[in-house]
Short mmCIF file of C-alpha atoms in Angstrom, two decimals:
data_model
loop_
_atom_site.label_atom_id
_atom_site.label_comp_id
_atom_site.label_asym_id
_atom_site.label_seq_id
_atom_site.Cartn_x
_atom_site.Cartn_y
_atom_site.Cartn_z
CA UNK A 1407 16.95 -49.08 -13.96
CA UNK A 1408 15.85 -45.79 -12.82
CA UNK A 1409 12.94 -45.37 -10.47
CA UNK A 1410 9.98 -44.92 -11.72
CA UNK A 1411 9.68 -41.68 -10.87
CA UNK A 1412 12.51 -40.06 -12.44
CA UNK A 1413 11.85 -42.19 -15.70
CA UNK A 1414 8.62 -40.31 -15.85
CA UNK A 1415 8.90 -36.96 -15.10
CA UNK A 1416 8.00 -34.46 -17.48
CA UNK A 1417 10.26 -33.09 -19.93
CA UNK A 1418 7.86 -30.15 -21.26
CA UNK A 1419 6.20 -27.86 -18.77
CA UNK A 1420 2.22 -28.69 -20.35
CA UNK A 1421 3.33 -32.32 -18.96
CA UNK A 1422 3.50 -31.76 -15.85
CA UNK A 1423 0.60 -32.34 -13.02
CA UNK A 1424 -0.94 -29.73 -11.05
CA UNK A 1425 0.57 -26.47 -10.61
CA UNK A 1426 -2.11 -25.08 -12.94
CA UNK A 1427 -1.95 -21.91 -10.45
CA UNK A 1428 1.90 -21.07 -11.75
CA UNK A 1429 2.32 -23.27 -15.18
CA UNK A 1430 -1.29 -22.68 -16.54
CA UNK A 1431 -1.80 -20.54 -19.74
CA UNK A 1432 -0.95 -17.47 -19.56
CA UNK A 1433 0.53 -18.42 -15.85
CA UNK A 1434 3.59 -16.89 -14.47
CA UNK A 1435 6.11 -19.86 -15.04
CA UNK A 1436 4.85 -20.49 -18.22
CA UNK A 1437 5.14 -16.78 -20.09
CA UNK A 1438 8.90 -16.64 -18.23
CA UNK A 1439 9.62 -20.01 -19.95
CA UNK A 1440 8.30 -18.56 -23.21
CA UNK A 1441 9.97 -15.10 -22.89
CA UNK A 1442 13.43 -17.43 -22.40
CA UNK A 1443 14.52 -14.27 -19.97
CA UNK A 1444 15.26 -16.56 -16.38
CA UNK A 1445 15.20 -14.96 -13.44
CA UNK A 1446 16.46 -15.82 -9.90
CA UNK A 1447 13.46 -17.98 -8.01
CA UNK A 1448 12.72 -19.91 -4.88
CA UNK A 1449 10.30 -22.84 -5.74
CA UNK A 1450 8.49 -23.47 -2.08
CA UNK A 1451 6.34 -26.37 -1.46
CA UNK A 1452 6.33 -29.76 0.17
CA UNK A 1453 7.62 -33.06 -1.37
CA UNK A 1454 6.48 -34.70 -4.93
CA UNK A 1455 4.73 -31.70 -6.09
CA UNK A 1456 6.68 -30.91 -9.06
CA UNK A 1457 9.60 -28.35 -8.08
CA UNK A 1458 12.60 -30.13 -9.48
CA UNK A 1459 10.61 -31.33 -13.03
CA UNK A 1460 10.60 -27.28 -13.14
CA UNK A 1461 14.03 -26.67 -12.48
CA UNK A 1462 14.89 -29.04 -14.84
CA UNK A 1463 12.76 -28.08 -17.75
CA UNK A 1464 13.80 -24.20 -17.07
CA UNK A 1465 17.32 -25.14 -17.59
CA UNK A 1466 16.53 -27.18 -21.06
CA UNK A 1467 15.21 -23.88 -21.91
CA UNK A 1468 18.06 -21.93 -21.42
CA UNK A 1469 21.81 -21.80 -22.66
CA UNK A 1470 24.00 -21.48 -19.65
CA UNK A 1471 25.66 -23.75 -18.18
CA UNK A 1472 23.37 -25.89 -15.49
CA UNK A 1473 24.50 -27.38 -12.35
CA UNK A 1474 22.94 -29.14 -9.60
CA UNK A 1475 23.15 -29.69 -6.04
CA UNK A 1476 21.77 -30.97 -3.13
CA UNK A 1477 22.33 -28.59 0.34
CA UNK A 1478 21.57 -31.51 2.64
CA UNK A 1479 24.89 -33.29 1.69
CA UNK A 1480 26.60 -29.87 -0.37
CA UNK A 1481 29.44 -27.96 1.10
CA UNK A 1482 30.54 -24.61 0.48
CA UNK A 1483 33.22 -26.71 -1.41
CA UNK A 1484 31.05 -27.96 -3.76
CA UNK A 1485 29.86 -23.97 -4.38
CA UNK A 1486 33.30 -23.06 -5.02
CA UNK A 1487 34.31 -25.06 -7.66
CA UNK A 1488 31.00 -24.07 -9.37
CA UNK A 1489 32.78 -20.71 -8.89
CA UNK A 1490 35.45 -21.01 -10.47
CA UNK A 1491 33.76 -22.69 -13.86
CA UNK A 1492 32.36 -18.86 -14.50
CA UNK A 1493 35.60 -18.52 -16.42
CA UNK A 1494 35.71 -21.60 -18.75
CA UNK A 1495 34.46 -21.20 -22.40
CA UNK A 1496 31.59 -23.62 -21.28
CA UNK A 1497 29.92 -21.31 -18.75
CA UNK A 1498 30.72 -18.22 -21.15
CA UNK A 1499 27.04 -17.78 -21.38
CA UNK A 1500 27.02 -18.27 -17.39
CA UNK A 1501 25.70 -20.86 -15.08
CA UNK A 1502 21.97 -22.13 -13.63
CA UNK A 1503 22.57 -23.44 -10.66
CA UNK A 1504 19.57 -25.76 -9.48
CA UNK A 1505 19.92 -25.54 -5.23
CA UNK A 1506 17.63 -28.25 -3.95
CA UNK A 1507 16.74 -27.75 0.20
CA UNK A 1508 18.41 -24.76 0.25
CA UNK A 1509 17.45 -24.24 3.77
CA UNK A 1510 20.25 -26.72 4.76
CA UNK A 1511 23.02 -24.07 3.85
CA UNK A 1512 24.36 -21.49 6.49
CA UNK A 1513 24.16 -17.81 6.08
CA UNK A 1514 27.93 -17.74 5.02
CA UNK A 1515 26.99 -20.99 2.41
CA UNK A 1516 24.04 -18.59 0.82
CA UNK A 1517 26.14 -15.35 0.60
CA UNK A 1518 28.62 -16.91 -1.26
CA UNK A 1519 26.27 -16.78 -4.05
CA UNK A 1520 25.41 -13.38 -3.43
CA UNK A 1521 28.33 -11.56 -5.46
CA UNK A 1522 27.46 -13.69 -8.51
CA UNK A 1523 23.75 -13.76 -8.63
CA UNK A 1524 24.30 -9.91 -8.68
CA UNK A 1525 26.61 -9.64 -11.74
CA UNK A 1526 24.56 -12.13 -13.57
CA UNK A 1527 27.15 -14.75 -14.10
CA UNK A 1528 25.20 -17.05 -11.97
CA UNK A 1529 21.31 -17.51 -11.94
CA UNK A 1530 19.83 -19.34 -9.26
CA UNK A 1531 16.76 -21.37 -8.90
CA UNK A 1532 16.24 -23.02 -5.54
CA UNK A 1533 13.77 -24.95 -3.57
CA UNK A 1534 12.96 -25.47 -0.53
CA UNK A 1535 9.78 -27.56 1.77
CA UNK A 1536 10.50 -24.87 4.68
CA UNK A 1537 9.23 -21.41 4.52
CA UNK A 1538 11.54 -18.99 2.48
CA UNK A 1539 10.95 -16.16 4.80
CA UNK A 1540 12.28 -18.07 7.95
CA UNK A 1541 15.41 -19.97 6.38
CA UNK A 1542 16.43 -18.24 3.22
CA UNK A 1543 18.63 -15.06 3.73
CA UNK A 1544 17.18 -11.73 2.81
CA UNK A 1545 19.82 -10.16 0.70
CA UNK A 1546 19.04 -13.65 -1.70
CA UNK A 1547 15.26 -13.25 -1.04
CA UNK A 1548 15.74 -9.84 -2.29
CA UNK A 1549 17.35 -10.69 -5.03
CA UNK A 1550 14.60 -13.61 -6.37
CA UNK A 1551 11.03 -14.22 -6.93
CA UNK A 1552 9.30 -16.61 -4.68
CA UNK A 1553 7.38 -19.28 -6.12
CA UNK A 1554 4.65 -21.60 -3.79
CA UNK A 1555 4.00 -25.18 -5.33
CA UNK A 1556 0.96 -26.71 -3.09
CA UNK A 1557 0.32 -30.14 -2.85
CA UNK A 1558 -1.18 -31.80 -6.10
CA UNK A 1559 -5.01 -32.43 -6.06
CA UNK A 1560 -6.57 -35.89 -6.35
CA UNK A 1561 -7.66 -35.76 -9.25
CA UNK A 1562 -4.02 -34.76 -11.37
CA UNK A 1563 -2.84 -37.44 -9.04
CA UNK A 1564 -4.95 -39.76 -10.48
CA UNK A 1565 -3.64 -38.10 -14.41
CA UNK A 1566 -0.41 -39.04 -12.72
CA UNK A 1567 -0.69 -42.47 -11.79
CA UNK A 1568 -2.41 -43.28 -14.87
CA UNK A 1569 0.68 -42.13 -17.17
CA UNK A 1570 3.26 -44.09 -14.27
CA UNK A 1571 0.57 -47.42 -15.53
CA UNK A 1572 1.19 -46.76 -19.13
CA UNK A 1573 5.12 -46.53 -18.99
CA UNK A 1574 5.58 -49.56 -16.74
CA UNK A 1575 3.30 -51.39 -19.48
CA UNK A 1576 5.64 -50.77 -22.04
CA UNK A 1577 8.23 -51.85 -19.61
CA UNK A 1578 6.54 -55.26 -19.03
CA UNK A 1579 5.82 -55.52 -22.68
CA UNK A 1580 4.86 -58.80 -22.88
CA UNK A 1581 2.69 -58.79 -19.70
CA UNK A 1582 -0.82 -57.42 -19.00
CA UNK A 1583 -1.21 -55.12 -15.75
CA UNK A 1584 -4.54 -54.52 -14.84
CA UNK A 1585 -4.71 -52.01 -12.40
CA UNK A 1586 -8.17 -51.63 -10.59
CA UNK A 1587 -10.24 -48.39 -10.60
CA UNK A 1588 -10.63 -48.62 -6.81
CA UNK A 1589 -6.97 -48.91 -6.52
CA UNK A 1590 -5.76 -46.05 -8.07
CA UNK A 1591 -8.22 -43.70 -6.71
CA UNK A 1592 -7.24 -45.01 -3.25
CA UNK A 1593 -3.57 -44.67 -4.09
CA UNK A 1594 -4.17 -41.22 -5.03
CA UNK A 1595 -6.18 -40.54 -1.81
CA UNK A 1596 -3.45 -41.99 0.64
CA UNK A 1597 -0.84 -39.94 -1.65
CA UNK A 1598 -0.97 -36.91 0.75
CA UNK A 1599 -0.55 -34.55 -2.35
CA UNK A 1600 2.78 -36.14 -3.56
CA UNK A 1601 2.87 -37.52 -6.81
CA UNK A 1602 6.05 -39.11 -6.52
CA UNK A 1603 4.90 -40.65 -3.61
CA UNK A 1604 2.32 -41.90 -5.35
CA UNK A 1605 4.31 -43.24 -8.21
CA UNK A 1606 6.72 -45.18 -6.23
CA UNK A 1607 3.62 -47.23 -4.58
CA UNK A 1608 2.00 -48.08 -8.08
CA UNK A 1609 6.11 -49.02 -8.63
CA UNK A 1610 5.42 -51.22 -5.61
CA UNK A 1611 2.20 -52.79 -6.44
CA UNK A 1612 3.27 -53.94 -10.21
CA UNK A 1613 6.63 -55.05 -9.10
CA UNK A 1614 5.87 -56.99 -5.93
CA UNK A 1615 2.88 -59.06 -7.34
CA UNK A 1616 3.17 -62.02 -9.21
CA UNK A 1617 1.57 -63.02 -12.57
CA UNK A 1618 -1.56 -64.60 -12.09
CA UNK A 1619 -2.29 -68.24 -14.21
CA UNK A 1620 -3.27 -66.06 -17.38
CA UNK A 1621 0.16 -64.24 -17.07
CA UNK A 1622 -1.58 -60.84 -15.86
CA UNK A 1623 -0.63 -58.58 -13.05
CA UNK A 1624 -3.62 -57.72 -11.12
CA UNK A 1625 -3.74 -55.08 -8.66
CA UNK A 1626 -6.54 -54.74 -6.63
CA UNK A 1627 -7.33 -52.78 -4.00
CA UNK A 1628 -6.58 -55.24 -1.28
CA UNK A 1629 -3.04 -54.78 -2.67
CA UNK A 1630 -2.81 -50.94 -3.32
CA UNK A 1631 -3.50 -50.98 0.51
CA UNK A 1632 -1.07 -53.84 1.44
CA UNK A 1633 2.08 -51.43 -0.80
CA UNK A 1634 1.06 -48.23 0.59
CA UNK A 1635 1.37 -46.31 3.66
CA UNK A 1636 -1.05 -44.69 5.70
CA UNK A 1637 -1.54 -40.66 4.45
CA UNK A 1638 1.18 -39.12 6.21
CA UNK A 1639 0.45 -35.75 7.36
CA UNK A 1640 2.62 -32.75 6.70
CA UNK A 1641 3.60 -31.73 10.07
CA UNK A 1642 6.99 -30.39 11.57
CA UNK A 1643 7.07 -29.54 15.31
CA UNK A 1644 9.25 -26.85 14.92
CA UNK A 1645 8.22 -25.68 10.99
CA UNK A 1646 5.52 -23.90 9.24
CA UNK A 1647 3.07 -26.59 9.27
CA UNK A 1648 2.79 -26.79 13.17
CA UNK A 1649 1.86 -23.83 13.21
CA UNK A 1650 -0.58 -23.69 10.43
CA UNK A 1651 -2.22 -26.23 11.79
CA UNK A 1652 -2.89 -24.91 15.48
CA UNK A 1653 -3.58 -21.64 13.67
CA UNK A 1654 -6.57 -23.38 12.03
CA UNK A 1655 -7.38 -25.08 15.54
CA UNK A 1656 -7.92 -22.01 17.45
CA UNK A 1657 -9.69 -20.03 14.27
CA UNK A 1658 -11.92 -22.58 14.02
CA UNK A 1659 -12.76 -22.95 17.47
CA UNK A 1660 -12.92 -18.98 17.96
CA UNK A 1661 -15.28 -18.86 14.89
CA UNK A 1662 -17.95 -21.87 16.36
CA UNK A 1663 -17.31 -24.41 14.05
CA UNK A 1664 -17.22 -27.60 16.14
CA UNK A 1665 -16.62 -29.82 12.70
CA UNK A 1666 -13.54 -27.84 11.74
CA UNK A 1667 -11.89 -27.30 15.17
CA UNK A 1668 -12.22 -31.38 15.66
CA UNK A 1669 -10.59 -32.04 12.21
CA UNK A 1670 -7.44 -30.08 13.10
CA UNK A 1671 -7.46 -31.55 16.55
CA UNK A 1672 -7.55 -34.77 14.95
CA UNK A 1673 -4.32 -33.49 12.61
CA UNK A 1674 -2.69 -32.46 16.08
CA UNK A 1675 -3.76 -35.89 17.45
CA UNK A 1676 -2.08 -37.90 14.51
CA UNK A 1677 0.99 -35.63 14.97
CA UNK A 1678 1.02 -37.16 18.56
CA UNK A 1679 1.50 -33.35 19.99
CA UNK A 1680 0.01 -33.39 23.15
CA UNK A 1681 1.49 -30.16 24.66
CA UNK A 1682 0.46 -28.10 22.01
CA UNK A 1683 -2.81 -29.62 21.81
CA UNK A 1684 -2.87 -28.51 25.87
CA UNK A 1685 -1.30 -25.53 25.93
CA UNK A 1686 -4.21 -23.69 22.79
CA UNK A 1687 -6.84 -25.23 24.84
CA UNK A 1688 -5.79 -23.18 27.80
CA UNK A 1689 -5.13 -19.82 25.69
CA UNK A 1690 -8.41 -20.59 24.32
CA UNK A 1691 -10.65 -21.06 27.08
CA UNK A 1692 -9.36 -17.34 28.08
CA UNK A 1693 -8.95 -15.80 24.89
CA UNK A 1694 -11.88 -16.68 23.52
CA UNK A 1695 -14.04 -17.96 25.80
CA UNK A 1696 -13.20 -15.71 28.69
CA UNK A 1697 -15.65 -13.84 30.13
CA UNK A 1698 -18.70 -15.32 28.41
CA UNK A 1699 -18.33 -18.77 30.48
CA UNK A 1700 -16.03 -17.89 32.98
CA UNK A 1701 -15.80 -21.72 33.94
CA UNK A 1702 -14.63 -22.74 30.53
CA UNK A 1703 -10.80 -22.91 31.72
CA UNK A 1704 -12.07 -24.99 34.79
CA UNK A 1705 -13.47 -27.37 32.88
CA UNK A 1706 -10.53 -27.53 30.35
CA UNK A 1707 -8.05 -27.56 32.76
CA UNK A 1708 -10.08 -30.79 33.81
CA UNK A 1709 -9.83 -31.93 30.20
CA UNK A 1710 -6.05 -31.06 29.76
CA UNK A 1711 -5.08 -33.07 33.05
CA UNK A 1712 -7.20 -36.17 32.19
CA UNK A 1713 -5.66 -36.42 28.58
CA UNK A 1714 -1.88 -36.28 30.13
CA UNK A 1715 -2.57 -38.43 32.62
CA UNK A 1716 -4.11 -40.88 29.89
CA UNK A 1717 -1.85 -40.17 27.10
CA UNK A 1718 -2.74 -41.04 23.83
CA UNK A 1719 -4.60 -43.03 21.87
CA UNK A 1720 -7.57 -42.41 24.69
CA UNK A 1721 -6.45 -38.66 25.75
CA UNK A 1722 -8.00 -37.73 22.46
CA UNK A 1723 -11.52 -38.37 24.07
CA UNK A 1724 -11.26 -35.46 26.55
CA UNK A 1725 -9.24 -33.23 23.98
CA UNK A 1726 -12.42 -33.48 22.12
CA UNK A 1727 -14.59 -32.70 24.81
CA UNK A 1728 -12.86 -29.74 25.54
CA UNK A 1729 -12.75 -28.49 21.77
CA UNK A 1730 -16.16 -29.11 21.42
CA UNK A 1731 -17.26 -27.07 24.32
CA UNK A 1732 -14.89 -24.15 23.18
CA UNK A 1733 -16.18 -23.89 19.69
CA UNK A 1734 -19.97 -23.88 20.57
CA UNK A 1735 -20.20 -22.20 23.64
CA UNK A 1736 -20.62 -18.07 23.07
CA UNK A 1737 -17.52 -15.86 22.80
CA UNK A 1738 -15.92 -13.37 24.72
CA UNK A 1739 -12.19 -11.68 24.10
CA UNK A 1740 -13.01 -9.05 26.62
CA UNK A 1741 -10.25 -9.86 29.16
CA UNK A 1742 -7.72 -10.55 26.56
CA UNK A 1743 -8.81 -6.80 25.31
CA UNK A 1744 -8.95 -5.57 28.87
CA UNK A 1745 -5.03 -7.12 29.74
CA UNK A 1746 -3.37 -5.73 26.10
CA UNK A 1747 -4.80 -2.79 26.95
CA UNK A 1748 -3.25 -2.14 30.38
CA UNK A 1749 0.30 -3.23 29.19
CA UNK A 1750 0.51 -1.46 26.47
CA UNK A 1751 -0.57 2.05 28.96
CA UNK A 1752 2.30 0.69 30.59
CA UNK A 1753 4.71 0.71 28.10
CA UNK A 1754 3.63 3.94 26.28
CA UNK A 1755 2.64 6.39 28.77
CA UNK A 1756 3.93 7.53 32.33
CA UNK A 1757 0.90 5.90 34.47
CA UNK A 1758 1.64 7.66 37.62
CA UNK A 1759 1.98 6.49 41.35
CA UNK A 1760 -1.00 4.27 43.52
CA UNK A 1761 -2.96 6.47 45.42
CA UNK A 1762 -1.80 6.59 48.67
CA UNK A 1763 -5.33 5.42 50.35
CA UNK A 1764 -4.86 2.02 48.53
CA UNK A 1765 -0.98 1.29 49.04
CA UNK A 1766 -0.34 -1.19 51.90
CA UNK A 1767 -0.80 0.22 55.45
CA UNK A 1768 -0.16 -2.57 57.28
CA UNK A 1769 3.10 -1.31 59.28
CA UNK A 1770 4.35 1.18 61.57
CA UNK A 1771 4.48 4.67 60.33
CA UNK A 1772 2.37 4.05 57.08
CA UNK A 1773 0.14 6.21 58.01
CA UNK A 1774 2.39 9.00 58.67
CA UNK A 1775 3.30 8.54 55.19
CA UNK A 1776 -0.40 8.96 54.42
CA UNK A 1777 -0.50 5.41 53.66
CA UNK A 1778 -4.30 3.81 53.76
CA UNK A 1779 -5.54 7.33 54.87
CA UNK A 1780 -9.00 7.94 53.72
CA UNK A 1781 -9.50 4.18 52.46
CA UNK A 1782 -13.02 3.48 52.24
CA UNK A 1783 -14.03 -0.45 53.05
CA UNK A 1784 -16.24 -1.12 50.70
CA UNK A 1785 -17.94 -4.43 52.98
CA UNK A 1786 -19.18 -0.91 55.10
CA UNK A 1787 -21.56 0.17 52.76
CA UNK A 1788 -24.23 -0.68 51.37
CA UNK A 1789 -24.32 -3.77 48.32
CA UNK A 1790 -20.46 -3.85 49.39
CA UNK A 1791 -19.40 -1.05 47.03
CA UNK A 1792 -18.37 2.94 47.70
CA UNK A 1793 -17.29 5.27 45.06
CA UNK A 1794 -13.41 6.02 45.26
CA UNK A 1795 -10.51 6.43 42.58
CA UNK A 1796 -8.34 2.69 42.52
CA UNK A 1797 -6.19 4.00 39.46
CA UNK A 1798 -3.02 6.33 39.28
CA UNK A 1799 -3.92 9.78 38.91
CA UNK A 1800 -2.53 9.87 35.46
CA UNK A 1801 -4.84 7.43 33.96
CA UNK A 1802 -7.59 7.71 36.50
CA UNK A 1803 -10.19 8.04 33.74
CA UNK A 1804 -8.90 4.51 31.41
CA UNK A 1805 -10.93 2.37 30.65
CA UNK A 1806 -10.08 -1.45 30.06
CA UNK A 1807 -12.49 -3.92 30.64
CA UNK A 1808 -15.90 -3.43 28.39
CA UNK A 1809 -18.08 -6.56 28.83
CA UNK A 1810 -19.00 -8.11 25.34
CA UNK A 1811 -22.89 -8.82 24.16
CA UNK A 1812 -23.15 -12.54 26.15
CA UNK A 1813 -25.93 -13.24 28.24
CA UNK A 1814 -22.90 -13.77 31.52
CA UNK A 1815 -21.40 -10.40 30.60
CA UNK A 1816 -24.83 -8.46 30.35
CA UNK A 1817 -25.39 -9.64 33.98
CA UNK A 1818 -21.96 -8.50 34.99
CA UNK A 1819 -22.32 -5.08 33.36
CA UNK A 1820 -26.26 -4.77 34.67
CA UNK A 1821 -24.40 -5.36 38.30
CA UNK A 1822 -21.98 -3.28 38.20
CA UNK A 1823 -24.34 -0.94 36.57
CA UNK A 1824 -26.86 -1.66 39.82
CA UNK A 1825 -24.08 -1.15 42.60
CA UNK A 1826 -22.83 2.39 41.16
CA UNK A 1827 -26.19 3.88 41.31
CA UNK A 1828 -27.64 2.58 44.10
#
């Protein structure tokens, strides 16, 4: 018997669950479908949300020829004898070919489709749970419209599960399932967005539970939770989600929301990605922070070095005492201004030579170079300061460092505002 899954996926696209954003009415995938003119697309999304029940329906809509294959165990092979079917009477009308994780073929794997996607003869529709932009080649992302499936809301989970209950009922014919309220909404919640997911642990809880003295399957919530997994999180140390999520970390922080910037930590947390979790704190405290509590990096350094030496689960106690101080204390991208600024004079314009007075004069013959000549030591005059150019001649009038409206850098700029004219 097939899995429960496959046995009820959709064979009409007002069937399926979710999606409403691209198979609503009037939606995009839903007046191609009814305009029967298929185009080349790339269905993008994570796991169980519904992108091969679409492939499949487009290609019952269709009359080419439809083939489909799998990239993670596909060869170029395999793409090659679909090839060389274009000239059989059955593929006169051409061929769909369904791609599934297309990101798992090469650059040479995807141009071989290239030729053939151009004439027509072959019209593909692939998906992928990894960003298009990053593993897809651009003369095929060029040549296809990119569709983004998100993960499937609770409540057409729920829709979901409750159709998986009905089929497995008429399965079990002569056996009553009741399946518990609580249950299925906690199914749905643990489900992470994945319907199939989802499916395959109601699967779980019918199958693996035993007819009670009235011949009845009960599941209750004690045993939704026993057949299910914790909600896994989408997360992918070296993929889009990774950095979606420390996106959101440092957003959240930078815009003072203390609630926000500790749920992503806690996403990070579950991810068990310590370094990264380190490494925005730092950027942070300098970024964002910066000048408006200058000892913000001390203290997260503090933070950082107690939650490696810990490790987890109790190194999330000081990550969260460092997030929380970054996302309510006041904010300050001054020196992160002040640095971009100086590089990129550096990289556009000819900044000149150090005045000789300030270059180093501590050997023989610097000053017959006019090295350190007419230096002024500032610690001889009076509140420590003396007017004299420190910048190239060429950019002698730049300005890089303008302190932000904080209470730290209104003192700074009322000092520095005291010592030039006094």
């Amino acid at each position: 018997m097939k899995p429960l899954a496959d046995r009820i996926r959709p064979k009409e696209i007002e069937d399926i669950v979710g999606q409403r954003h691209l198979i609503g009415e009037n939606k995009i995938l839903s007046r191609i479908l009814k305009s029967g003119y298929i185009t080349n697309m790339i269905f993008y999304g994570p796991p169980g949300v519904g992108k091969t029940t679409v492939a499949n329906i487009v290609a019952n809509k269709t009359n080419k020829k439809f083939y489909k294959i799998n990239a993670t165990n596909s060869s170029l092979e395999d793409v090659k004898k679909i090839i060389k079917d274009l000239d059989s009477l059955e593929c006169i009308n051409g061929i769909l070919l369904y791609l599934d994780e297309i990101q798992n073929f090469n650059k040479k794997q995807q141009q071989s489709l290239l030729e053939f996607m151009e004439n027509g003869k072959i019209t593909l529709i692939a998906s992928t749970t990894e960003n298009p932009y990053h593993y897809i080649y651009k003369a095929i992302l060029s040549r296809s419209t990119i569709f983004e499936f998100k993960s499937i809301q609770k409540r057409d989970i729920i829709q979901g599960i409750k159709r998986s209950i009905s089929i497995i009922k008429k399965d079990l014919f002569d056996i009553n399932i009741m399946f518990d309220e609580n249950a299925i909404e906690y199914v749905a919640s643990v489900s992470g967005g994945d319907l199939r997911r989802a499916i395959n642990s109601v699967e779980l809880c019918v199958y693996s539970t035993n007819p009670n003295e009235n011949g009845e399957i009960v599941v209750d919530i004690e045993k939704a939770k026993e057949c299910t997994q914790k909600n896994i999180l989408n997360y992918d140390k070296s993929g889009d989600s990774h950095y979606d999520i420390l996106s959101a970390f440092q957003k959240s922080i930078r815009g003072s929301d203390p609630d926000a910037s500790i749920h992503y930590l806690a996403r990070l947390i579950k991810a068990g990605d310590l370094i990264s979790i380190c490494r925005r704190l730092l950027v942070i405290a300098s970024e964002d922070i910066g000048m408006a509590y200058p000892n913000a990096i001390t203290i997260v350094k503090s933070c950082v070095d107690s939650a490696n030496q810990l490790g987890f689960p109790e190194a999330r106690i000081p990550l969260a005492q460092a997030t929380l101080l970054l996302a309510t204390y006041p904010k300050s991208n001054s020196a992160y201004i002040a640095i971009d600024k100086a590089l990129y004079e550096l990289d556009t314009i000819d900044v000149g030579q150090i005045p000789n007075h300030i270059k180093d004069a501590h050997y023989s013959g610097a000053k017959n170079l006019g090295r350190g000549v007419q230096y002024k030591y500032p610690h001889d005059y009076k509140n420590h300061y003396v007017q004299q150019q420190y910048l190239p001649d060429n950019i002698k009038d730049s300005i890089y460092y303008s302190p932000a409206d904080n209470k730290m850098e209104r003192n700074i700029e009322s000092y520095l505002k005291f010592i030039r004219e006094h």
